CSV table of C-alpha atoms in Angstrom, one decimal:
chain,number,residue,atom,x,y,z
Z,73,MET,CA,-149.9,95.2,-5.7
Z,74,THR,CA,-150.2,93.2,-9.1
Z,75,GLN,CA,-150.7,95.8,-12.2
Z,76,PRO,CA,-153.1,94.6,-14.8
Z,77,TYR,CA,-151.7,94.6,-18.0
Z,78,VAL,CA,-153.2,96.0,-21.6
Z,79,GLY,CA,-153.6,92.1,-22.9
Z,80,GLU,CA,-156.4,91.6,-19.7
Z,81,LEU,CA,-158.2,93.9,-20.6
Z,82,ARG,CA,-158.2,93.2,-24.6
Z,83,ARG,CA,-159.4,89.9,-23.2
Z,84,THR,CA,-162.0,91.2,-20.9
Z,85,VAL,CA,-163.6,93.4,-24.1
Z,86,ASN,CA,-163.7,90.0,-26.5
Z,87,ASP,CA,-164.9,87.9,-24.2
Z,88,GLY,CA,-168.3,90.1,-24.5
Z,89,GLY,CA,-168.5,92.3,-21.1
Z,90,THR,CA,-170.0,95.5,-21.4
Z,91,MET,CA,-168.6,98.8,-22.9
Z,92,ARG,CA,-169.2,99.9,-19.5
Z,93,ARG,CA,-167.1,97.0,-17.9
Z,94,ALA,CA,-164.2,98.0,-20.5
Z,95,LEU,CA,-164.4,101.8,-19.4
Z,96,LEU,CA,-164.1,101.0,-15.6
Z,97,LEU,CA,-161.1,98.6,-16.2
Z,98,MET,CA,-159.5,101.1,-17.9
Z,99,ALA,CA,-159.4,103.5,-15.7
Z,100,THR,CA,-158.5,101.6,-13.1
Z,101,VAL,CA,-155.5,100.6,-14.9
Z,102,GLY,CA,-154.5,104.5,-15.9
Z,103,SER,CA,-154.8,105.3,-11.9
Z,104,LEU,CA,-152.6,102.2,-11.2
Z,105,VAL,CA,-149.8,103.1,-13.0
Z,106,THR,CA,-149.7,106.7,-11.9
Z,107,GLY,CA,-149.4,105.3,-8.1
Z,108,CYS,CA,-146.3,103.4,-9.0
Z,109,ALA,CA,-145.0,105.9,-10.6
Z,110,SER,CA,-144.0,107.8,-7.5
Z,111,GLY,CA,-141.7,105.2,-6.5
Z,112,THR,CA,-139.2,105.2,-9.0
Z,113,GLU,CA,-136.1,107.8,-8.9
Z,114,GLY,CA,-135.3,110.7,-10.6
Z,115,THR,CA,-135.4,114.4,-9.8
Z,116,PRO,CA,-137.8,115.4,-6.4
Z,117,VAL,CA,-140.5,117.7,-7.7
Z,118,SER,CA,-140.0,119.7,-4.3
Z,119,ALA,CA,-136.3,120.2,-6.3
Z,120,ARG,CA,-137.8,121.7,-9.7
Z,121,GLU,CA,-138.2,124.8,-10.4
Z,122,PRO,CA,-142.0,125.4,-10.4
Z,123,ARG,CA,-143.7,125.6,-13.8
Z,124,GLY,CA,-144.9,129.4,-14.4
Z,125,LYS,CA,-143.0,130.7,-11.6
Z,126,THR,CA,-140.7,134.2,-12.1
Z,127,THR,CA,-137.3,134.1,-11.1
Z,128,LYS,CA,-136.2,136.8,-8.9
Z,129,THR,CA,-133.9,139.2,-10.3
Z,130,SER,CA,-130.5,139.7,-8.6
Z,131,THR,CA,-130.2,143.6,-6.9
Z,132,SER,CA,-126.1,142.7,-6.4
Z,133,ARG,CA,-123.9,145.1,-8.1
Z,134,ALA,CA,-121.9,144.4,-11.3
Z,135,PRO,CA,-118.1,143.1,-10.4
Z,136,PHE,CA,-116.1,146.1,-9.3
Z,137,HIS,CA,-112.8,145.6,-10.9
Z,138,GLY,CA,-111.3,148.6,-9.5
Z,139,GLU,CA,-109.1,149.3,-6.2
Z,140,ARG,CA,-110.4,149.6,-2.8
Z,141,LEU,CA,-109.6,151.8,-0.1
Z,142,ALA,CA,-109.7,150.5,3.8
Z,143,ASP,CA,-110.8,152.5,6.2
Z,144,GLY,CA,-108.1,155.6,6.6
Z,145,GLU,CA,-106.3,155.0,3.2
Z,146,VAL,CA,-106.0,158.4,1.6
Z,147,VAL,CA,-105.0,158.6,-2.3
Z,148,LYS,CA,-104.5,161.8,-4.6
Z,149,VAL,CA,-106.9,161.9,-7.7
Z,150,ASP,CA,-107.2,163.1,-10.9
Z,151,GLU,CA,-110.6,163.1,-11.2
Z,152,LEU,CA,-113.6,163.7,-8.5
Z,153,ASP,CA,-116.2,162.1,-11.4
Z,154,GLY,CA,-119.7,160.0,-10.2
Z,155,ILE,CA,-119.8,161.2,-7.1
Z,156,ARG,CA,-122.0,164.7,-6.0
Z,157,LEU,CA,-120.1,167.3,-3.9
Z,158,GLY,CA,-121.5,170.1,-1.2
Z,159,SER,CA,-119.2,173.0,-0.8
Z,160,PRO,CA,-119.2,174.5,2.9
Z,161,ASP,CA,-119.8,177.8,4.0
Z,162,ASP,CA,-116.9,178.8,4.9
Z,163,GLY,CA,-113.5,175.9,3.6
Z,164,ARG,CA,-110.8,178.6,4.7
Z,165,LEU,CA,-107.5,177.1,6.1
Z,166,ARG,CA,-104.8,178.3,6.7
Z,167,ASN,CA,-101.1,178.3,8.6
Z,168,TYR,CA,-97.4,179.5,7.8
Z,169,GLY,CA,-97.7,180.7,4.1
Z,170,VAL,CA,-100.8,178.7,3.1
Z,171,ASP,CA,-104.0,179.2,2.4
Z,172,VAL,CA,-106.0,176.0,1.5
Z,173,ASP,CA,-109.7,176.2,0.7
Z,174,VAL,CA,-112.0,173.0,1.3
Z,175,VAL,CA,-114.2,173.7,-2.5
Z,176,ASP,CA,-116.3,170.9,-2.2
Z,177,PHE,CA,-116.7,167.1,-0.1
Z,178,GLY,CA,-119.0,164.4,-0.3
Z,179,THR,CA,-119.2,160.5,0.0
Z,180,ALA,CA,-119.9,157.6,-2.5
Z,181,ASP,CA,-119.5,154.0,-2.8
Z,182,VAL,CA,-117.4,154.1,-6.1
Z,183,VAL,CA,-115.5,156.9,-7.8
Z,184,ASP,CA,-113.7,157.5,-11.1
Z,185,GLY,CA,-110.9,158.7,-10.0
Z,186,GLY,CA,-109.0,159.5,-13.9
Z,187,ALA,CA,-106.4,157.8,-15.5
Z,188,GLY,CA,-108.5,154.6,-16.2
Z,189,THR,CA,-109.2,153.8,-11.7
Z,190,ASP,CA,-112.0,153.2,-10.1
Z,191,TYR,CA,-111.6,153.1,-6.4
Z,192,GLY,CA,-114.8,151.7,-4.0
Z,193,ALA,CA,-114.9,151.3,-0.5
Z,194,GLN,CA,-115.1,148.2,1.8
Z,195,GLU,CA,-117.5,146.5,2.8
Z,196,ASP,CA,-119.6,148.9,6.0
Z,197,SER,CA,-117.3,151.4,4.3
Z,198,THR,CA,-117.4,154.5,2.3
Z,199,LEU,CA,-115.4,157.1,0.3
Z,200,LEU,CA,-115.1,160.0,1.3
Z,201,ALA,CA,-114.2,162.7,-1.4
Z,202,PHE,CA,-112.9,166.7,-1.1
Z,203,ARG,CA,-111.5,168.4,-3.3
Z,204,LEU,CA,-109.0,171.8,-2.3
Z,205,ARG,CA,-107.3,175.0,-3.4
Z,206,VAL,CA,-103.5,175.4,-2.1
Z,207,ALA,CA,-102.4,178.7,-2.4
Z,208,THR,CA,-98.8,179.0,-0.9
Z,209,PHE,CA,-97.0,183.2,-0.1
Z,210,VAL,CA,-93.7,181.8,1.4
Z,211,ASP,CA,-90.6,179.9,0.2
Z,212,ASP,CA,-90.0,177.4,2.7
Z,213,ALA,CA,-93.8,176.2,3.1
Z,214,ALA,CA,-93.0,172.5,1.7
Z,215,GLU,CA,-90.2,172.4,4.4
Z,216,LYS,CA,-92.7,173.7,7.2
Z,217,VAL,CA,-96.2,172.6,6.6
Z,218,LYS,CA,-97.9,169.6,7.1
Z,219,ALA,CA,-100.9,168.1,5.9
Z,220,THR,CA,-103.3,165.2,7.5
Z,221,VAL,CA,-106.5,163.4,7.3
Z,222,SER,CA,-107.5,161.7,10.2
Z,223,VAL,CA,-110.3,159.3,10.4
Z,224,ASP,CA,-111.9,158.3,14.4
Z,225,GLY,CA,-108.1,159.3,15.5
Z,226,ARG,CA,-105.9,157.3,13.2
Z,227,GLN,CA,-104.2,160.1,10.8
Z,228,ARG,CA,-102.7,160.0,7.4
Z,229,SER,CA,-100.5,162.2,5.2
Z,230,LEU,CA,-102.0,163.6,2.5
Z,231,PRO,CA,-100.3,161.8,-0.7
Z,232,GLU,CA,-98.2,164.6,-3.0
Z,233,PHE,CA,-99.5,167.8,-1.1
Z,234,GLU,CA,-96.1,169.2,-0.4
Z,235,TYR,CA,-95.1,169.1,-4.0
Z,236,SER,CA,-98.0,171.4,-4.4
Z,237,LEU,CA,-96.3,174.3,-2.4
Z,238,GLY,CA,-94.1,175.9,-4.9
Z,239,GLY,CA,-93.5,179.0,-3.9
Z,240,PRO,CA,-94.7,182.5,-3.9
Z,241,GLY,CA,-97.9,183.2,-5.8
Z,242,ASP,CA,-98.4,179.4,-6.8
Z,243,ASP,CA,-101.9,178.4,-7.0
Z,244,ARG,CA,-103.2,174.8,-7.7
Z,245,THR,CA,-105.6,172.5,-7.2
Z,246,LEU,CA,-106.3,168.9,-5.6
Z,247,GLN,CA,-108.4,166.0,-5.5
Z,248,TYR,CA,-108.4,163.2,-2.8
Z,249,LEU,CA,-110.1,160.1,-1.6
Z,250,VAL,CA,-110.2,158.6,2.0
Z,251,GLY,CA,-111.7,155.6,2.6
Z,252,VAL,CA,-113.8,155.7,6.5
Z,253,PRO,CA,-116.5,153.8,8.2
Z,254,LYS,CA,-120.3,153.9,7.7
Z,255,ASP,CA,-120.7,154.4,11.1
Z,256,ARG,CA,-117.4,156.8,11.5
Z,257,ARG,CA,-117.2,159.6,14.5
Z,258,GLU,CA,-115.1,161.7,12.9
Z,259,VAL,CA,-112.6,162.8,9.5
Z,260,GLN,CA,-110.5,165.4,10.1
Z,261,LEU,CA,-108.5,167.3,8.0
Z,262,GLU,CA,-105.3,169.6,9.8
Z,263,LEU,CA,-102.6,172.1,8.3
Z,264,LYS,CA,-99.8,171.5,10.8
Z,265,TYR,CA,-96.9,173.7,11.8
Z,266,ALA,CA,-94.3,172.8,13.8
Z,267,ASP,CA,-96.6,172.4,17.2
Z,268,PHE,CA,-99.1,174.6,15.5
Z,269,ALA,CA,-102.3,172.9,13.8
Z,270,GLN,CA,-105.4,174.1,12.5
Z,271,GLN,CA,-108.6,171.5,11.9
Z,272,PHE,CA,-111.5,170.9,9.5
Z,273,ASP,CA,-114.0,168.4,10.3
Z,274,LEU,CA,-115.0,167.3,6.8
Z,275,LEU,CA,-118.3,165.6,8.4
Z,276,ASP,CA,-119.7,169.4,9.2
Z,277,GLY,CA,-118.2,171.1,6.7
Z,278,LYS,CA,-116.2,173.2,9.7
Z,279,ARG,CA,-113.0,174.6,10.8
Z,280,THR,CA,-112.7,173.5,14.4
Z,281,GLY,CA,-110.6,174.6,17.9
Z,282,GLU,CA,-108.8,177.7,18.3
Z,283,GLN,CA,-108.6,179.7,15.6
Z,284,PRO,CA,-106.6,183.6,15.5
Z,285,ASP,CA,-108.2,186.2,14.5
Z,286,ILE,CA,-105.3,187.4,12.4
Z,287,LEU,CA,-105.3,183.8,10.0
Z,288,TYR,CA,-108.7,184.5,8.9
Z,289,ARG,CA,-109.1,188.2,8.7
Z,290,SER,CA,-108.1,188.2,5.7
Z,291,ASP,CA,-110.5,186.9,2.2
Z,292,ASP,CA,-107.4,186.1,0.5
Z,293,ALA,CA,-104.4,185.2,2.4
Z,294,PRO,CA,-103.2,184.6,6.0
Z,295,PHE,CA,-102.1,187.6,6.5
Z,296,VAL,CA,-102.8,191.5,5.9
Z,297,TYR,CA,-100.7,194.1,4.7
Z,298,VAL,CA,-99.9,197.8,2.9
Z,299,GLU,CA,-96.7,198.5,0.9
Z,300,ASN,CA,-94.7,202.0,0.1
Z,301,LEU,CA,-95.5,204.1,2.3
Z,302,THR,CA,-94.7,207.8,2.5
Z,303,PRO,CA,-91.1,207.7,4.0
Z,304,ALA,CA,-90.2,210.1,7.2
Z,305,LYS,CA,-87.0,211.6,8.1
Z,306,LEU,CA,-84.9,211.5,11.3
Z,307,PRO,CA,-83.0,215.1,11.4
Z,308,LEU,CA,-79.0,214.5,11.9
Z,309,ALA,CA,-76.3,216.5,12.4
Z,310,ASP,CA,-72.4,216.0,11.5
Z,311,GLU,CA,-69.6,217.0,13.9
Z,312,ASP,CA,-69.4,220.2,12.3
Z,313,GLY,CA,-72.6,220.6,12.6
Z,314,LYS,CA,-73.8,220.1,8.9
Z,315,PRO,CA,-77.4,218.8,8.5
Z,316,GLY,CA,-78.2,215.9,6.8
Z,317,ALA,CA,-81.1,213.1,7.9
Z,318,TYR,CA,-81.7,209.5,8.2
Z,319,VAL,CA,-84.5,208.3,6.3
Z,320,VAL,CA,-86.9,205.5,7.1
Z,321,GLY,CA,-88.2,204.2,3.7
Z,322,VAL,CA,-91.7,201.1,4.2
Z,323,THR,CA,-91.5,199.1,1.6
Z,324,ARG,CA,-93.8,196.7,3.8
Z,325,ALA,CA,-95.9,196.2,6.7
Z,326,GLU,CA,-96.9,193.3,7.2
Z,327,LEU,CA,-99.5,191.7,10.1
Z,328,THR,CA,-99.4,187.7,10.6
Z,329,TYR,CA,-99.8,185.3,13.2
Z,330,PHE,CA,-96.1,184.2,12.6
Z,331,GLY,CA,-93.1,186.0,13.6
Z,332,PRO,CA,-90.3,186.8,10.4
Z,333,GLU,CA,-87.1,185.3,12.0
Z,334,LEU,CA,-88.3,182.5,14.4
Z,335,GLY,CA,-91.9,181.8,12.9
Z,336,ASP,CA,-92.7,182.3,16.6
Z,337,VAL,CA,-96.7,182.5,17.2
Z,338,PRO,CA,-97.7,185.2,19.9
Z,339,ALA,CA,-98.2,184.7,23.3
Z,340,ASP,CA,-102.3,185.1,22.6
Z,341,LYS,CA,-104.1,183.9,19.6
Z,342,GLU,CA,-105.7,187.3,19.5
Z,343,LYS,CA,-102.4,189.2,19.2
Z,344,ALA,CA,-100.5,188.9,16.0
Z,345,TRP,CA,-96.7,190.3,14.4
Z,346,LEU,CA,-96.5,193.5,13.2
Z,347,VAL,CA,-93.3,192.7,10.4
Z,348,ILE,CA,-92.1,196.3,8.9
Z,349,ASP,CA,-89.2,196.4,6.6
Z,350,TYR,CA,-87.7,199.7,5.2
Z,351,GLU,CA,-84.8,200.7,3.5
Z,352,PRO,CA,-82.5,202.9,4.9
Z,353,GLY,CA,-82.2,206.6,2.6
Z,354,SER,CA,-79.7,209.2,3.5
Z,355,GLU,CA,-79.5,212.8,2.7
Z,356,GLY,CA,-77.2,216.2,3.1
Z,357,SER,CA,-74.1,215.4,5.5
Z,358,LEU,CA,-74.8,211.8,5.9
Z,359,ASP,CA,-75.3,211.2,2.5
Z,360,TYR,CA,-71.8,212.9,1.9
Z,361,LEU,CA,-70.2,211.6,4.4
Z,362,SER,CA,-71.2,207.8,4.5
Z,363,GLU,CA,-74.2,206.3,3.5
Z,364,ALA,CA,-77.6,205.4,5.5
Z,365,SER,CA,-77.0,201.6,5.8
Z,366,ALA,CA,-73.7,202.3,7.1
Z,367,CYS,CA,-75.7,203.5,10.3
Z,368,VAL,CA,-77.3,200.2,12.6
Z,369,PRO,CA,-79.9,202.3,14.9
Z,370,PRO,CA,-80.4,200.5,18.3
Z,371,PHE,CA,-83.7,198.3,18.4
Z,372,THR,CA,-84.8,200.8,21.3
Z,373,ALA,CA,-84.9,203.8,18.6
Z,374,PHE,CA,-88.5,202.6,17.2
Z,375,THR,CA,-91.9,202.0,19.0
Z,376,LEU,CA,-95.3,201.5,18.0
Z,377,ASN,CA,-98.2,203.0,18.6
Z,378,ASN,CA,-101.7,202.2,18.1
Z,379,GLY,CA,-103.1,205.3,19.3
Z,380,ILE,CA,-103.9,203.9,23.1
Z,381,GLN,CA,-99.9,203.0,24.0
Z,382,ASP,CA,-96.4,202.2,22.6
Z,383,TYR,CA,-95.3,198.8,21.6
Z,384,PRO,CA,-91.3,198.0,21.8
Z,385,ALA,CA,-89.4,196.4,18.4
Z,386,VAL,CA,-89.0,192.5,19.5
Z,387,ASP,CA,-84.9,192.1,19.2
Z,388,ARG,CA,-85.4,188.5,18.3
Z,389,GLN,CA,-87.4,189.1,15.6
Z,390,SER,CA,-86.2,192.1,14.4
Z,391,LYS,CA,-83.3,192.7,12.1
Z,392,VAL,CA,-81.1,195.9,11.3
Z,393,GLU,CA,-77.7,194.7,10.2
Z,394,ALA,CA,-74.8,197.4,8.7
Z,395,LEU,CA,-74.7,197.5,5.0
Z,396,ALA,CA,-78.0,195.4,4.4
Z,397,SER,CA,-80.3,197.9,2.0
Z,398,ASP,CA,-83.4,196.5,3.7
Z,399,GLN,CA,-83.9,196.1,7.3
Z,400,ARG,CA,-86.7,194.9,9.8
Z,401,LEU,CA,-88.7,195.6,12.7
Z,402,ALA,CA,-91.0,193.0,14.4
Z,403,PHE,CA,-93.6,194.3,16.7
Z,404,GLU,CA,-96.1,192.0,18.9
Z,405,VAL,CA,-99.6,194.2,18.5
Z,406,PRO,CA,-103.3,193.3,18.9
Z,407,ALA,CA,-104.9,191.4,15.8
Z,408,ASP,CA,-107.3,193.9,15.3
Z,409,LEU,CA,-104.7,196.6,14.6
Z,410,THR,CA,-105.9,198.6,11.8
Z,411,ASP,CA,-104.4,202.4,12.5
Z,412,ALA,CA,-100.9,202.5,13.9
Z,413,THR,CA,-97.8,205.3,14.1
Z,414,LEU,CA,-93.9,203.5,13.3
Z,415,THR,CA,-91.3,206.3,15.2
Z,416,MET,CA,-87.8,206.3,15.2
Z,417,LYS,CA,-86.0,208.8,18.2
Z,418,THR,CA,-82.6,208.7,19.6
Z,419,THR,CA,-80.3,211.0,20.1
Z,420,GLU,CA,-77.1,210.1,18.3
Z,421,LEU,CA,-76.1,207.7,15.4
Z,422,SER,CA,-72.7,206.0,14.5
Z,423,CYS,CA,-72.1,204.9,11.0
Z,424,ASP,CA,-69.2,203.6,9.9
Z,425,PHE,CA,-68.0,203.4,6.4
Z,426,GLY,CA,-64.8,202.6,4.7
Z,427,GLY,CA,-63.3,201.3,8.3
Z,428,LEU,CA,-64.1,205.2,9.3
Z,429,ALA,CA,-66.9,205.8,12.0
Z,430,PHE,CA,-69.2,208.9,11.3
Z,431,PRO,CA,-70.7,210.2,15.3
Z,432,PHE,CA,-74.2,212.0,14.2
Z,433,THR,CA,-76.4,213.5,16.5
Z,434,ALA,CA,-80.0,213.2,16.4
Z,435,SER,CA,-82.5,215.4,17.2
Z,436,GLY,CA,-86.4,215.5,16.6
Z,437,GLU,CA,-88.3,212.5,15.4
Z,438,ALA,CA,-88.8,210.2,12.5
Z,439,LYS,CA,-93.0,209.3,11.9
Z,440,VAL,CA,-94.3,206.9,9.7
Z,441,THR,CA,-97.9,206.6,9.5
Z,442,MET,CA,-100.0,203.1,8.4
Z,443,THR,CA,-103.5,201.9,8.1
Z,444,LEU,CA,-103.8,198.3,7.6
Z,445,PRO,CA,-106.8,196.6,5.7
Z,446,GLN,CA,-109.6,195.5,7.9
Z,447,ASP,CA,-110.2,192.4,5.8
């Protein structure tokens, strides 16, 4: 189509046409010009932002510049900021010489771990945080007890856990993060000593598996004990018939799940070891001729009774040596033991002192009674 020009319009008007014709031609020109413009080059209307339309605000997170943990990866952190934690009803988890309390735990996608480091989860994953209070009761726990966390069967060691196991009386707080998938099935904290393990479910907040009675009998420790019991005396007579006595002074009686010498666990989880430490003392002719530590009573001289039956001393867990100021006896007994009596009874006692042997005749028996705490 040929486009009219403005000059033609002017000529039409000047030639004496009516005003109506002039207006009609002007309208036609405008219409034709508009139609031709649709065929020129430029940005298509459909590609432009419609006027007045509001742009949708992005809901994506701000850029994350911290460290992302892979599933199963665990780190020790200084803080657990930016996360809501809950406490289990009973967070105790115990093993050889160690009491671990799961104080609280929870999940979050991003956690401020302190020391200027933020931690985040991978896509379709989250972070599980947990705080532990760790108390130590023996000197060699760091060498013997291992702590791990497993995510759906994949097990990792807890970083720096062994350094928290200093010695008796140490009490420290540790905080950890572990990456877990959002569809995780199992997250287990485990304390292991030799082949004996205790587990805690970090999803449900409770212990799982076998839980020996004595490990959780006390609120404060994986054992119960009494100290400084009333001494008992075994009557003696030397070769000349002069009287004396061998004194059994019990300094500590501890009911524990672990044997004192070999660390063995009892044959049954409802059993425990009663470990008795005593100082030998002497009176009368024994004190004059020798000293009590020079006497080595046989293990068969000792029995323990709980009011129902006698239990013999277990020699492989006991330790009685010449010239030792402390002697040790161990008995395998029920884990719910409370009242018990240690009895020493023998017919003779040989004491070697200064290269000489001094035989003594024994009569009667020495009895030490004890009551162990219920909790």
